[in-house]
XYZ file of C-alpha atoms in Angstrom:
647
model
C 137.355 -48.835 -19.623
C 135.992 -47.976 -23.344
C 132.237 -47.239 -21.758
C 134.172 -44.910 -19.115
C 136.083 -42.998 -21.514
C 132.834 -42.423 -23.906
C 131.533 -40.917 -20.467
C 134.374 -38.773 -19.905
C 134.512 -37.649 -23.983
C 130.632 -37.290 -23.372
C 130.913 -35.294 -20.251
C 133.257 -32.917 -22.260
C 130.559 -32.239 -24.949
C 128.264 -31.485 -22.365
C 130.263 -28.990 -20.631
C 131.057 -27.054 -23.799
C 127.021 -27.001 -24.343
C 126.974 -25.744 -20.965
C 129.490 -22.810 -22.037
C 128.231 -21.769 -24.636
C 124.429 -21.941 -23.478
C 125.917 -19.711 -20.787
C 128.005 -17.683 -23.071
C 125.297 -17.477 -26.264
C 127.638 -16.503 -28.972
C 125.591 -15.249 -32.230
C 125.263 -18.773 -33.551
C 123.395 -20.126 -30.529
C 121.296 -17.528 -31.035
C 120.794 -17.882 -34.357
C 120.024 -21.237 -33.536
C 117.707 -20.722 -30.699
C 115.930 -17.438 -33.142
C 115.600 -20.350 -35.930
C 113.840 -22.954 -33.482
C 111.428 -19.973 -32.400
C 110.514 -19.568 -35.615
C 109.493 -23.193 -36.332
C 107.220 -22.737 -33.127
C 105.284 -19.950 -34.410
C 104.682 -21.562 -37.671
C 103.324 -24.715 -36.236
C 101.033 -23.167 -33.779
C 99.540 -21.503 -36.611
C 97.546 -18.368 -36.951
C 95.300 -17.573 -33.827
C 91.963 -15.636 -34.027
C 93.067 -11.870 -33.889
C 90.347 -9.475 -32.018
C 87.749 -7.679 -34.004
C 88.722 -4.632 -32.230
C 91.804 -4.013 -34.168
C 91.388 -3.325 -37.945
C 93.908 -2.873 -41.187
C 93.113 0.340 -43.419
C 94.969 -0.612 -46.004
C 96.658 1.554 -48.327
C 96.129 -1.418 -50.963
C 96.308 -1.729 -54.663
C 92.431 -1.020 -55.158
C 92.973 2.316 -53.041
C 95.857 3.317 -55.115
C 94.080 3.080 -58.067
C 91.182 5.000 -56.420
C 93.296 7.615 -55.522
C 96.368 7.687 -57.754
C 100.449 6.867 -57.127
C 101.193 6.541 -53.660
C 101.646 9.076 -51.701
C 99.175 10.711 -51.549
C 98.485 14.526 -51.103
C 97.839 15.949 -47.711
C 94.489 16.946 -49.335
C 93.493 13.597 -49.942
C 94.499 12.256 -46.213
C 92.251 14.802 -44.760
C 89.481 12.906 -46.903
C 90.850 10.002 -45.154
C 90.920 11.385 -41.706
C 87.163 12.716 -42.183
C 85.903 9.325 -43.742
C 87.477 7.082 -40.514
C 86.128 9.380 -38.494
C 82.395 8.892 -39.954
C 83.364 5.061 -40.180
C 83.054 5.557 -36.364
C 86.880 4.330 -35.392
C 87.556 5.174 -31.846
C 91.263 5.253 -32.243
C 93.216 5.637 -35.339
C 96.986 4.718 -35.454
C 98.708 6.205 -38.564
C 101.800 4.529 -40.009
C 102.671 7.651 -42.285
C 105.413 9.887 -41.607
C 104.568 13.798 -42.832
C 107.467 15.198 -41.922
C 108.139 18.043 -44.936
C 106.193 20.946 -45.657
C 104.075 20.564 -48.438
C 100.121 21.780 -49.413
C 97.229 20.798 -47.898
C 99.116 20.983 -44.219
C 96.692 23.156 -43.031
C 93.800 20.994 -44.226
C 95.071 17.984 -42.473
C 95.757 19.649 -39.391
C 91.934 20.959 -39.490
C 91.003 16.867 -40.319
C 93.020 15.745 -37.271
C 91.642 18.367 -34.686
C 87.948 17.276 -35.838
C 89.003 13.489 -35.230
C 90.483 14.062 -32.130
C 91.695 10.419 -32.339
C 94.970 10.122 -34.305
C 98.276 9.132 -33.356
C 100.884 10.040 -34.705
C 103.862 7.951 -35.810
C 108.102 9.062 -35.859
C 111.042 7.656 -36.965
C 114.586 7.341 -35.971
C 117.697 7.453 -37.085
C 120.521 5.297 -35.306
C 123.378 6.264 -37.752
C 123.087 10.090 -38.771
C 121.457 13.065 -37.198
C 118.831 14.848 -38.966
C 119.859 19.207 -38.331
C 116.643 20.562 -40.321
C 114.144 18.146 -37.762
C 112.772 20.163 -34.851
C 113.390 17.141 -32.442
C 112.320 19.051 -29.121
C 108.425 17.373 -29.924
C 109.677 13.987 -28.794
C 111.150 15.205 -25.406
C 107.999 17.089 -25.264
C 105.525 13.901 -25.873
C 107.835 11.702 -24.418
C 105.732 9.522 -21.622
C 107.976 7.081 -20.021
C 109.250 7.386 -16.308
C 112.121 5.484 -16.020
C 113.407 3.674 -12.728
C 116.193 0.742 -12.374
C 118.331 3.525 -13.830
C 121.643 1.785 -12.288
C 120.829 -1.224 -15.090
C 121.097 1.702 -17.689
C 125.123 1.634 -17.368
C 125.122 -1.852 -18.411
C 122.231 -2.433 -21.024
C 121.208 0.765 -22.391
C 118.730 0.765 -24.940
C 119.151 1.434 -28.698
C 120.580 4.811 -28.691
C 118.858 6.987 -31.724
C 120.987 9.561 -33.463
C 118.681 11.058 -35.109
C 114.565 11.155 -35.716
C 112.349 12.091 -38.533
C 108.950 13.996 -36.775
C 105.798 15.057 -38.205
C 105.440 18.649 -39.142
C 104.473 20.329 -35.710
C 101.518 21.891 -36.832
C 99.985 17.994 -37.323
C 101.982 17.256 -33.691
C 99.319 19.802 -32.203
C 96.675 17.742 -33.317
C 97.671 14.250 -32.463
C 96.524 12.515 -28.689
C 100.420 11.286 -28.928
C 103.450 9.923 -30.939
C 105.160 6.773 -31.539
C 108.385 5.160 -32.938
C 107.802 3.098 -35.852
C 111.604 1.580 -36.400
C 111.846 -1.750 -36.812
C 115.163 -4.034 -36.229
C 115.288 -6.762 -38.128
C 118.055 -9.838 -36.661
C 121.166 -10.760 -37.771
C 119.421 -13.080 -40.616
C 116.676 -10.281 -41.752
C 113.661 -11.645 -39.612
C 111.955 -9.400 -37.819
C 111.352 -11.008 -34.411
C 111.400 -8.076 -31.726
C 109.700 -4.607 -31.407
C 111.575 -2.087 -29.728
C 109.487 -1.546 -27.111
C 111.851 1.862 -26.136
C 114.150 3.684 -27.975
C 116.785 6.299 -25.934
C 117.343 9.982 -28.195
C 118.968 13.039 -26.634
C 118.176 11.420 -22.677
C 114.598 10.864 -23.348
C 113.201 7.581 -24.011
C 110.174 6.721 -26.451
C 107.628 4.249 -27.181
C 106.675 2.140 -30.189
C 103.423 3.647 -31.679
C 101.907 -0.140 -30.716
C 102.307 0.631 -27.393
C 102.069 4.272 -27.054
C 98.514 3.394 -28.815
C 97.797 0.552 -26.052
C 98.319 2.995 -23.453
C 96.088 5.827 -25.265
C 93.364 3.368 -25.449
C 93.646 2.152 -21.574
C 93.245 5.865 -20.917
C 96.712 6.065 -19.280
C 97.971 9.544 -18.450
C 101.832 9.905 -18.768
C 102.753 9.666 -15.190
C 101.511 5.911 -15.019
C 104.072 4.910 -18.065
C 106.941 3.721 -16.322
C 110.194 2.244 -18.282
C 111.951 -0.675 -15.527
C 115.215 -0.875 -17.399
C 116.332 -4.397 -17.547
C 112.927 -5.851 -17.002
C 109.839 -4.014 -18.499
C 107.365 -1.261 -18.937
C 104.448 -0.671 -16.668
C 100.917 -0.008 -17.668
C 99.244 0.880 -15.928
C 98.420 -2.010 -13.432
C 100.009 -4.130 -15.841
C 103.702 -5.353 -16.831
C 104.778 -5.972 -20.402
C 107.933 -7.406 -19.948
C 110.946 -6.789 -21.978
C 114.708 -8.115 -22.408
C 118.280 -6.144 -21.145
C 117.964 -3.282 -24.387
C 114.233 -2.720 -24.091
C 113.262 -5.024 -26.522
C 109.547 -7.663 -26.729
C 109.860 -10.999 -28.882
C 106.946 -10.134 -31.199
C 103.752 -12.540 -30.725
C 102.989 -12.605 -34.120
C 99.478 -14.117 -34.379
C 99.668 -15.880 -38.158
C 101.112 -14.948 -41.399
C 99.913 -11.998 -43.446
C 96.005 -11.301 -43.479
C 95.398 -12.892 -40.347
C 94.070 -9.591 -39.286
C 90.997 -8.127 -40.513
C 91.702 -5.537 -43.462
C 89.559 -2.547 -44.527
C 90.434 -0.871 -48.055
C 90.531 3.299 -47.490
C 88.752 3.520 -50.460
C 85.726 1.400 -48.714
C 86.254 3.717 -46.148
C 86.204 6.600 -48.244
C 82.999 5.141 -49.903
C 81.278 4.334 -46.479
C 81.274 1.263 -47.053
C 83.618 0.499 -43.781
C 81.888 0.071 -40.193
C 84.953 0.953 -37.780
C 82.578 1.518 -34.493
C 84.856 1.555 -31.739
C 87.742 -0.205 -33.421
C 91.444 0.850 -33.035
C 91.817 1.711 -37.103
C 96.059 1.228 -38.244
C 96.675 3.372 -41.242
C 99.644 1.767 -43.241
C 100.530 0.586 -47.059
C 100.465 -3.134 -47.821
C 100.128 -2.848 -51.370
C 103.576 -4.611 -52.783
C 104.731 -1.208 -54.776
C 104.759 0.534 -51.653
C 107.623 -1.585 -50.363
C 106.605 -1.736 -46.701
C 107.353 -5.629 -46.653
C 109.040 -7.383 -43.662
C 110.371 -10.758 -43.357
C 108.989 -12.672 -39.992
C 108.772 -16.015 -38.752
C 105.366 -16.322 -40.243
C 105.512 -14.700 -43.545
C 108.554 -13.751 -46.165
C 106.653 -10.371 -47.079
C 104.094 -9.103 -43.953
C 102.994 -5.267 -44.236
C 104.846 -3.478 -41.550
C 101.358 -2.188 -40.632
C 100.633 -5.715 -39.815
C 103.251 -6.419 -37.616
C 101.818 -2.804 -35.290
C 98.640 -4.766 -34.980
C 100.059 -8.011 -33.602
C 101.976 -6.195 -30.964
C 99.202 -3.836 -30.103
C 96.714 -6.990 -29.807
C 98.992 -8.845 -27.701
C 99.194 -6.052 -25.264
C 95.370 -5.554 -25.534
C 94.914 -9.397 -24.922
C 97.706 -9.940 -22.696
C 99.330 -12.701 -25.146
C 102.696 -11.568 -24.201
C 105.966 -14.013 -24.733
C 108.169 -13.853 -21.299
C 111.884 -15.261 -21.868
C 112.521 -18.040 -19.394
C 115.845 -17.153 -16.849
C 119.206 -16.816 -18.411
C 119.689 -20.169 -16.046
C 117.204 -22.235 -17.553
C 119.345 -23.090 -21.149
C 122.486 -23.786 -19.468
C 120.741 -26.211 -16.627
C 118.517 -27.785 -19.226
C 121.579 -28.276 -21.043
C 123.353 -30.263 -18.510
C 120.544 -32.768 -17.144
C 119.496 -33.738 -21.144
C 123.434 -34.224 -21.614
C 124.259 -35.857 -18.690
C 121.282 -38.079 -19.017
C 122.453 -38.670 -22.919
C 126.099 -39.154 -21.717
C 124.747 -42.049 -19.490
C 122.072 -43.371 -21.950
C 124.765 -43.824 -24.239
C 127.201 -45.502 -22.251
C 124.914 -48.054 -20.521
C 121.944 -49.096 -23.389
C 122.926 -50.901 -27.282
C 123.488 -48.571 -29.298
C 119.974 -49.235 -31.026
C 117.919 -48.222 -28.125
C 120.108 -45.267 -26.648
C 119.982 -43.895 -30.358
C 116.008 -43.804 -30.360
C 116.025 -42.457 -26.762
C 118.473 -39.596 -26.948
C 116.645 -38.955 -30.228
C 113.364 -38.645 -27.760
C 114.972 -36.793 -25.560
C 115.628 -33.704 -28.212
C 112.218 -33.996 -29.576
C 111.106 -33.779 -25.872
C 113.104 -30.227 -25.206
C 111.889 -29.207 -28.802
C 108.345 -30.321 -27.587
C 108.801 -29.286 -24.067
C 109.389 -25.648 -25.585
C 106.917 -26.035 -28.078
C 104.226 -26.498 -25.061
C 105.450 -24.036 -22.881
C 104.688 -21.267 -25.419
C 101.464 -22.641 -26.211
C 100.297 -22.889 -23.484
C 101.780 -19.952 -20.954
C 103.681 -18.046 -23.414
C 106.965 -19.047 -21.817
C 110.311 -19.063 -24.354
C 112.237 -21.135 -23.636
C 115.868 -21.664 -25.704
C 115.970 -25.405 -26.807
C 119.293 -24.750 -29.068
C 121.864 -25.530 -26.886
C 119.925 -28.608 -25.443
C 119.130 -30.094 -28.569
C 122.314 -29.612 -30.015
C 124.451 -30.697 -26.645
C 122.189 -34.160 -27.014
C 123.059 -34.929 -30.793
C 126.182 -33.408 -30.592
C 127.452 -35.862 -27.320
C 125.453 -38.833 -29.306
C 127.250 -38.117 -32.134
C 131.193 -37.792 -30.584
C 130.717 -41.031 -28.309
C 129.287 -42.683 -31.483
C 132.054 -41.408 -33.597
C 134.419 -42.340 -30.568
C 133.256 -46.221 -30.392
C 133.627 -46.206 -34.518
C 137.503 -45.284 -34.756
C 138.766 -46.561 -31.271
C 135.839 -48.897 -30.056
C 135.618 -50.564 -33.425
C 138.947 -51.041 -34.281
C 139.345 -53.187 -30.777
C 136.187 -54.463 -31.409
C 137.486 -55.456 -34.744
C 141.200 -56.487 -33.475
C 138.943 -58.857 -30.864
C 137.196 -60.746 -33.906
C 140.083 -61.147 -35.991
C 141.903 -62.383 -32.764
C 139.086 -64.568 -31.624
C 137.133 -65.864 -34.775
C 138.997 -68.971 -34.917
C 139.257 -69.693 -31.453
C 135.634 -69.193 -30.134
C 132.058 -68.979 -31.208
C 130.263 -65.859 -32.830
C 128.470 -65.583 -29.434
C 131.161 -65.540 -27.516
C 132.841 -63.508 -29.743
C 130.208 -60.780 -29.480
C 130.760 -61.094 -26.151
C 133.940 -60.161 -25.904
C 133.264 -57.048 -28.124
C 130.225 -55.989 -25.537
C 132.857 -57.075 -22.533
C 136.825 -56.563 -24.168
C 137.861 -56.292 -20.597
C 136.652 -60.146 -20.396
C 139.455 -60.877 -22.944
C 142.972 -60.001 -21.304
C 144.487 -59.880 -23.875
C 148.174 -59.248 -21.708
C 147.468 -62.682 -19.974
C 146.322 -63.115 -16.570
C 145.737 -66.202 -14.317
C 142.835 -68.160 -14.931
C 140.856 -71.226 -14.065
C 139.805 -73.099 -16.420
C 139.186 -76.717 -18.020
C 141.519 -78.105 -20.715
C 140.446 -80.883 -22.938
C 143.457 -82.822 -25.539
C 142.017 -85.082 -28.157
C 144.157 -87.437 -30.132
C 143.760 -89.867 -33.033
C 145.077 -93.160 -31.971
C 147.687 -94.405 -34.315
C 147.520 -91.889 -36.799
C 151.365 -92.690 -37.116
C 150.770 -95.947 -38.150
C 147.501 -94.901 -40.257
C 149.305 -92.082 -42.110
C 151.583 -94.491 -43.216
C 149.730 -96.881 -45.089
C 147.302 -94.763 -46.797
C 148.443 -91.975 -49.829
C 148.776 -88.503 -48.314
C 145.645 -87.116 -50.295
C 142.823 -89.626 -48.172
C 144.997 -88.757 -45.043
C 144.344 -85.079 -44.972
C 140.807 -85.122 -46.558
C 139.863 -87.939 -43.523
C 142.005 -85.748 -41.088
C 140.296 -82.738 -42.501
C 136.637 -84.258 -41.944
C 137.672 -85.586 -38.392
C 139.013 -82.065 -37.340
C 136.256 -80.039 -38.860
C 133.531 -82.297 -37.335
C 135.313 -82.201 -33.877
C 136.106 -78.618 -33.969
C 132.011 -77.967 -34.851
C 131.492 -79.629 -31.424
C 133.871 -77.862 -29.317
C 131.853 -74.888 -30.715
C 128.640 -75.970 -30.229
C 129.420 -75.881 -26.163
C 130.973 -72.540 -26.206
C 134.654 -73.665 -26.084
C 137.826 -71.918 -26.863
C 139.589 -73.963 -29.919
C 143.512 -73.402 -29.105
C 145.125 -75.287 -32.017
C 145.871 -78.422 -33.956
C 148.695 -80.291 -32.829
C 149.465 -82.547 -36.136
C 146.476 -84.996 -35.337
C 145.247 -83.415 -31.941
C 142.950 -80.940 -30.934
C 143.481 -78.768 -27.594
C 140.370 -76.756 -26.391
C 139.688 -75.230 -22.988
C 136.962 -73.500 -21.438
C 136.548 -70.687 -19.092
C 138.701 -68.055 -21.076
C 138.541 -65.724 -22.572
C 134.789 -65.391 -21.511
C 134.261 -66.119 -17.596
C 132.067 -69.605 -17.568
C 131.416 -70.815 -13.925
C 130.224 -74.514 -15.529
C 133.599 -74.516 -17.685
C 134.336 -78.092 -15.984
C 130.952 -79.565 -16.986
C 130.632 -77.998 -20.521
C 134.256 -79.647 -20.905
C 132.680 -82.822 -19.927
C 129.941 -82.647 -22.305
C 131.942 -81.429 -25.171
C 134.083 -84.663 -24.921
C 130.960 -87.111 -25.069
C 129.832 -85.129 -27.275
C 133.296 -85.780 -29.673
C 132.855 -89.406 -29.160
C 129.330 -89.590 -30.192
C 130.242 -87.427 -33.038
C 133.022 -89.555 -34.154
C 130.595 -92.812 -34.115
C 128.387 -91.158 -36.541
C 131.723 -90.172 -38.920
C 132.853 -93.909 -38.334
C 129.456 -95.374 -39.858
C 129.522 -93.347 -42.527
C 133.793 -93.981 -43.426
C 132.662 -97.475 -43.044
C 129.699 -97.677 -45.476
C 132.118 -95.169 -47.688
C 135.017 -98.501 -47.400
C 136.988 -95.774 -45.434
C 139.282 -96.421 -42.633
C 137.792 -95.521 -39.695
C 139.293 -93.273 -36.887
C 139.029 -93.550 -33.087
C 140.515 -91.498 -30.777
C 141.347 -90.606 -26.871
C 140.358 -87.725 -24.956
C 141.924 -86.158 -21.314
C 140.108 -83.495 -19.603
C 141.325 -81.310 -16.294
C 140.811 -78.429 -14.618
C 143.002 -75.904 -12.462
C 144.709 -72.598 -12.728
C 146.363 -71.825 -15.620
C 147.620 -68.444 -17.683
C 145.798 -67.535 -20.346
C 146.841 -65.035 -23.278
C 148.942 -63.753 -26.121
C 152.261 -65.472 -26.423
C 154.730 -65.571 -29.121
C 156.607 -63.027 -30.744
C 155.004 -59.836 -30.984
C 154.298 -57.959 -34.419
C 155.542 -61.536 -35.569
C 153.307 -64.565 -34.772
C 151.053 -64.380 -31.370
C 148.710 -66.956 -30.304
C 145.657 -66.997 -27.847
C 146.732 -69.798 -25.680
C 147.531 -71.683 -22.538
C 149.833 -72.695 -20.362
C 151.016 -73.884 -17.302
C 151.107 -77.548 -15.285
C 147.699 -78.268 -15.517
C 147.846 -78.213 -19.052
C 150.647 -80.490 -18.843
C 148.695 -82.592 -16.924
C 145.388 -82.624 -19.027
C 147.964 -83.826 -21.958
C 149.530 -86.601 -19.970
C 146.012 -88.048 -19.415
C 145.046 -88.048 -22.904
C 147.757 -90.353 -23.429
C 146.548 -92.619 -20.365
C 143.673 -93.348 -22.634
C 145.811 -95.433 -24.296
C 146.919 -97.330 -21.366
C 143.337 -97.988 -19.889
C 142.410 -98.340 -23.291
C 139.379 -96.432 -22.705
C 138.161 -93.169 -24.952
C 137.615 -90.231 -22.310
C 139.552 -89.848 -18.809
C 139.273 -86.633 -16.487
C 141.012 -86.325 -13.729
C 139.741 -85.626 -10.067
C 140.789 -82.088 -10.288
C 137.403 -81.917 -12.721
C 135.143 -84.581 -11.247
C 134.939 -82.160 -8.232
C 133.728 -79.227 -10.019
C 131.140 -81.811 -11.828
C 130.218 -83.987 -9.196
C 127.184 -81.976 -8.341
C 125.857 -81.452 -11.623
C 125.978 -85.279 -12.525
C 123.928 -85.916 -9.527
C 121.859 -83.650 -10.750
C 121.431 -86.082 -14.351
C 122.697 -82.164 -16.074
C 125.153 -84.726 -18.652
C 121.624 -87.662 -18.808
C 122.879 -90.840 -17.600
C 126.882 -91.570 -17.434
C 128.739 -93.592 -15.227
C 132.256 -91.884 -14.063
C 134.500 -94.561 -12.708
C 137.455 -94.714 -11.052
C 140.701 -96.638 -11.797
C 144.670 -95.487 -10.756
C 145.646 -92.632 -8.582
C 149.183 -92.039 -10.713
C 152.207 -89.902 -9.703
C 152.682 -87.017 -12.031
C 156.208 -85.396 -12.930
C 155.684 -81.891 -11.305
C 152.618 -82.919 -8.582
C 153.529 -83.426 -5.317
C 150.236 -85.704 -4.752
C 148.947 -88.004 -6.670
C 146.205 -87.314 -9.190
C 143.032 -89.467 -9.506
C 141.882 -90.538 -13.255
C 138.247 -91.778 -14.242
C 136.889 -92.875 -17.290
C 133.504 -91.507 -18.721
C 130.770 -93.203 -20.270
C 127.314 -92.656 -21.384
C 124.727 -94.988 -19.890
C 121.861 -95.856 -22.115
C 119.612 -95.570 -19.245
C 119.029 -94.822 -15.263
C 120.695 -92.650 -12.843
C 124.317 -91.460 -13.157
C 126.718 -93.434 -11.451
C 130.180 -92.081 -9.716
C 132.647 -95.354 -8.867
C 135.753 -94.014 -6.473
C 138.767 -95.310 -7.112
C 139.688 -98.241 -4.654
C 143.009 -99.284 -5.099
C 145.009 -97.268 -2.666
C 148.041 -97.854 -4.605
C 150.041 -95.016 -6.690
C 150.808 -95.823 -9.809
C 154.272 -94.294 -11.463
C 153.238 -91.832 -14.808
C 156.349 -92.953 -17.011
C 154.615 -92.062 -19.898
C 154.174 -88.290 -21.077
């Protein structure tokens, strides 16, 4: 019942990992974000194409060409000088969007390159009055289709937008957004691929530059809302709000970087690069937190998007199915594992099985740019491992621990453990039970206890018990009590034992040769020696807990047969012999001693006596060991019934 209630309790952490993979509150995907993260960083940077180059507004150009920014003056020089450095597209990540001198001159700079495009930037929480906005309906490319999906998942609604002045507008092949959304936690994971302002929707410069380089007019931009954009013949695909999961390819630097003041020295060969125009010196403060670097240029971050839609290297996001399914077969499978293997093994398997969804994820994006979410599976496996584990500790334990303290003086460690593994074996309300009984009795201990000071009668009595009780254990019995003098074991409870009559059997020869050693050794000592009668017999009995509860309780039997198995100790007396069983166990033995299973011993037959309580008679036999050659089995054959006076 335990294992079956850690499956239900399991079963119930799994469907909560279900919900909430289905549900995703933010922590899930915090989780899920964090796990992403770790997945870019050990993948490490990848080889970034040639074809798309830094100009880097660094720290050397800066103190070239003085405190950042610069006059429009001096970016003409810069538009002339990329234009000699022979770049075929140039992708600026400057917004001039005030008047100021030297408009003209860059205007004239960017009509002779021919090549520039332009960057803008919104505003989602005020409007901007003094921005002529009408440019970015004007250069707005996107078709848009799938508009019914629009009502549901719009995407990120601008307010307002800061635009170039229009006389530079006039001069640029197009315009792009440059906003960038950083999560919940201040990594920047996604581009927003479109942005929604006044009814139009815009590009991000990356890909507004992609499509300017594939030579894409505007009517071949298409906007899918809900699933992508379209390119063209091909599809970058993008989640409900018009957002891409950023393939970042390394850390900061991973691209290659060109200083403008090489380029304004000539020293910069840009021949038939895509040139990105952008500040990643540190006072510029244009640094962005992302999985692979705690202070990337935003410039850099435009060139990983724009190479992965040159190079295809585009992250898809598996099915909103895939978490919550994955979720259920790793817990169910845990929820099993847990229940069924030690708690060793199932520990190191469900522990596998996360590093498998971790790994399983970690592949997939390798290798086909697949994201998968391995949050809620990796948490739904540690989490059920760790409430069934937590479950068998308070409530498993503490029966496991009631067991022990019930059982450690009545059975073995192993069967002990046992019972633990098993506590269904135990009972522990009573139930009826077959089993073998076995009474052992010092003969004239009366008499013996009476002549010798009480001190040498209890340390003798002591040795005797503690020697015959080390027996009983050593074949697995169940050690009831002491009876003054006498010793009542049985077998076959609380543990099942299908050879309970036969390990009876062997446990009582193995008393008597037990006691002979103890009797050579109180001899040599000048000791009195001991000796001592044994009855063994088997039936049905009940077995369990009786006495008064929350007061004194016992782990006993009782019942006729037990009756019985004490009335033929005391025959031993009678026959004056050291071990009788009755016929009740030579049946369940008889095989076995064929079989030599106790070595050579002779059973023989003597009475069949009339019991108080039996309606037949019950045949006795006295066992022996043989010191050699086959066992031997004598019936009885006096056909007489002999009265049982004596209890």
């Amino acid at each position: 019942m335990g294992r079956w209630r850690r499956v239900i309790i399991g079963l119930g952490v799994v469907a909560l990992g279900v919900l909430l993979a289905v549900w995703r509150p933010q922590v899930v995907e915090n989780l899920d974000e964090w796990l992403g993260d770790y997945r870019l960083r050990w993948r490490g940077p990848i080889s970034a194409p040639p074809s798309v180059v830094i100009v880097a507004i660094d720290e050397k150009s800066i103190q070239r060409l003085g405190r950042w920014p610069w006059s429009r003056s001096t970016m003409a020089r810069v538009v002339d000088a990329l234009t000699r450095a022979g770049a075929e597209l140039v992708v600026y990540d400057i917004i001039w969007s005030e008047a100021a001198q030297g408009d003209a001159e860059l205007a004239a700079a960017l009509e002779r390159s021919g090549n520039a495009i332009l960057p803008l930037a919104f505003d989602f929480e005020a409007d901007h009055p003094d921005q002529d906005t009408s440019v970015v309906a004007q250069m707005s490319p996107l078709r848009v289709s799938n508009l019914e999906h629009l009502r549901r998942y719009p995407p990120i609604q601008a307010r307002g937008a800061l635009v170039p002045r229009p006389e530079l507008v006039d001069q640029a092949m197009a315009l792009g957004h440059i906003n960038m959304l950083p999560d919940a936690d201040g990594v920047l994971r996604h581009e927003l691929a479109v942005v929604a302002h006044e009814g139009y929707f815009q590009p991000s410069v990356a890909v507004r530059a992609a499509a300017v380089y594939w030579g894409l007019p505007e009517g071949r931009i298409q906007y899918v809302a809900g699933q992508g954009l379209v390119l063209g013949d091909r599809f970058v695909p993008l989640d409900a709000w018009g957002r891409m999961r950023i393939p970042y390819y390394g850390p900061e630097g991973t691209f290659r970087r060109v200083s403008v003041a090489d380029v304004l020295d000539g020293k910069a060969d840009l021949s038939g690069a895509i040139a990105l125009v952008g500040a990643t010196a540190v006072g510029v403060y244009d640094l962005r937190v992302t999985p692979t670097s705690p202070a990337m240029p935003g410039i850099e971050k435009h060139a990983s998007v724009l190479a992965a839609l040159l190079e295809g290297r585009l992250l898809r996001d598996a099915p909103s199915w895939v978490e919550p399914a994955v979720t259920a077969a790793i817990g169910v499978v845990s929820v099993l594992v847990l229940a069924w293997l030690p708690a060793s093994v199932s520990a190191v398997v469900v522990l596998l099985g996360a590093l498998g969804v971790v790994g399983g994820g970690y592949l997939a994006f390798v290798r086909w740019s697949w994201w998968l979410p391995a949050a809620m599976p990796v948490a739904t496996t540690l989490a059920t491992a760790g409430v069934t584990t937590a479950y068998a500790y308070a409530v498993e334990e503490r029966h496991a621990r009631q067991i022990r303290r019930m059982f450690a003086s009545y059975v073995t460690e192993k069967l002990v453990e046992e019972l633990v593994r098993n506590p269904e074996a135990a009972r522990l309300g009573g139930s009826r039970r077959e089993i073998t009984v076995l009474f052992a009795d010092v003969k004239g201990f009366t008499s013996f206890s009476e002549h010798h000071p009480p001190e040498e009668v209890v340390a003798i009595l002591n040795e005797y018990l503690g020697a015959m009780t080390e027996v009983v254990f050593q074949h697995d019995g169940t050690l009831d009590k002491f009876i003054g003098d006498a010793i009542l074991a049985f077998w076959g409870a609380p543990v099942d034992q299908p050879d309970h009559a036969l390990r009876a059997v062997a446990c009582g020869l193995g008393m008597l040769d037990r006691l002979a050693e103890l009797s050579v050794a109180w001899q040599a000592a000048g000791k009195p020696v001991l000796t001592c009668g044994i009855g063994i017999n088997s039936g049905a009995v009940v077995v369990g807990n009786i006495g008064a509860e929350g007061k004194k309780m016992d782990y006993t039997v009782i019942g006729d047969e037990v009756n019985l198995g004490s009335r033929v100790e005391g025959l031993t007396r009678i026959y004056e012999v050291p071990l009788l069983i009755t016929d009740n166990t030579l049946e369940r033995i008889r095989d076995a001693l064929l079989a030599e299973a106790l070595g050579p011993v002779r059973i023989r037959g003597l009475e069949r006596v009339a019991v108080k309580g039996k309606e037949r008679p019950v045949g006795i036999y006295a066992v022996e060991r043989l010191p050699q050659g086959p066992s031997m089995i004598e019936e009885i054959a006096a056909t007489e019934v002999r009265k049982l006076t004596r209890k």
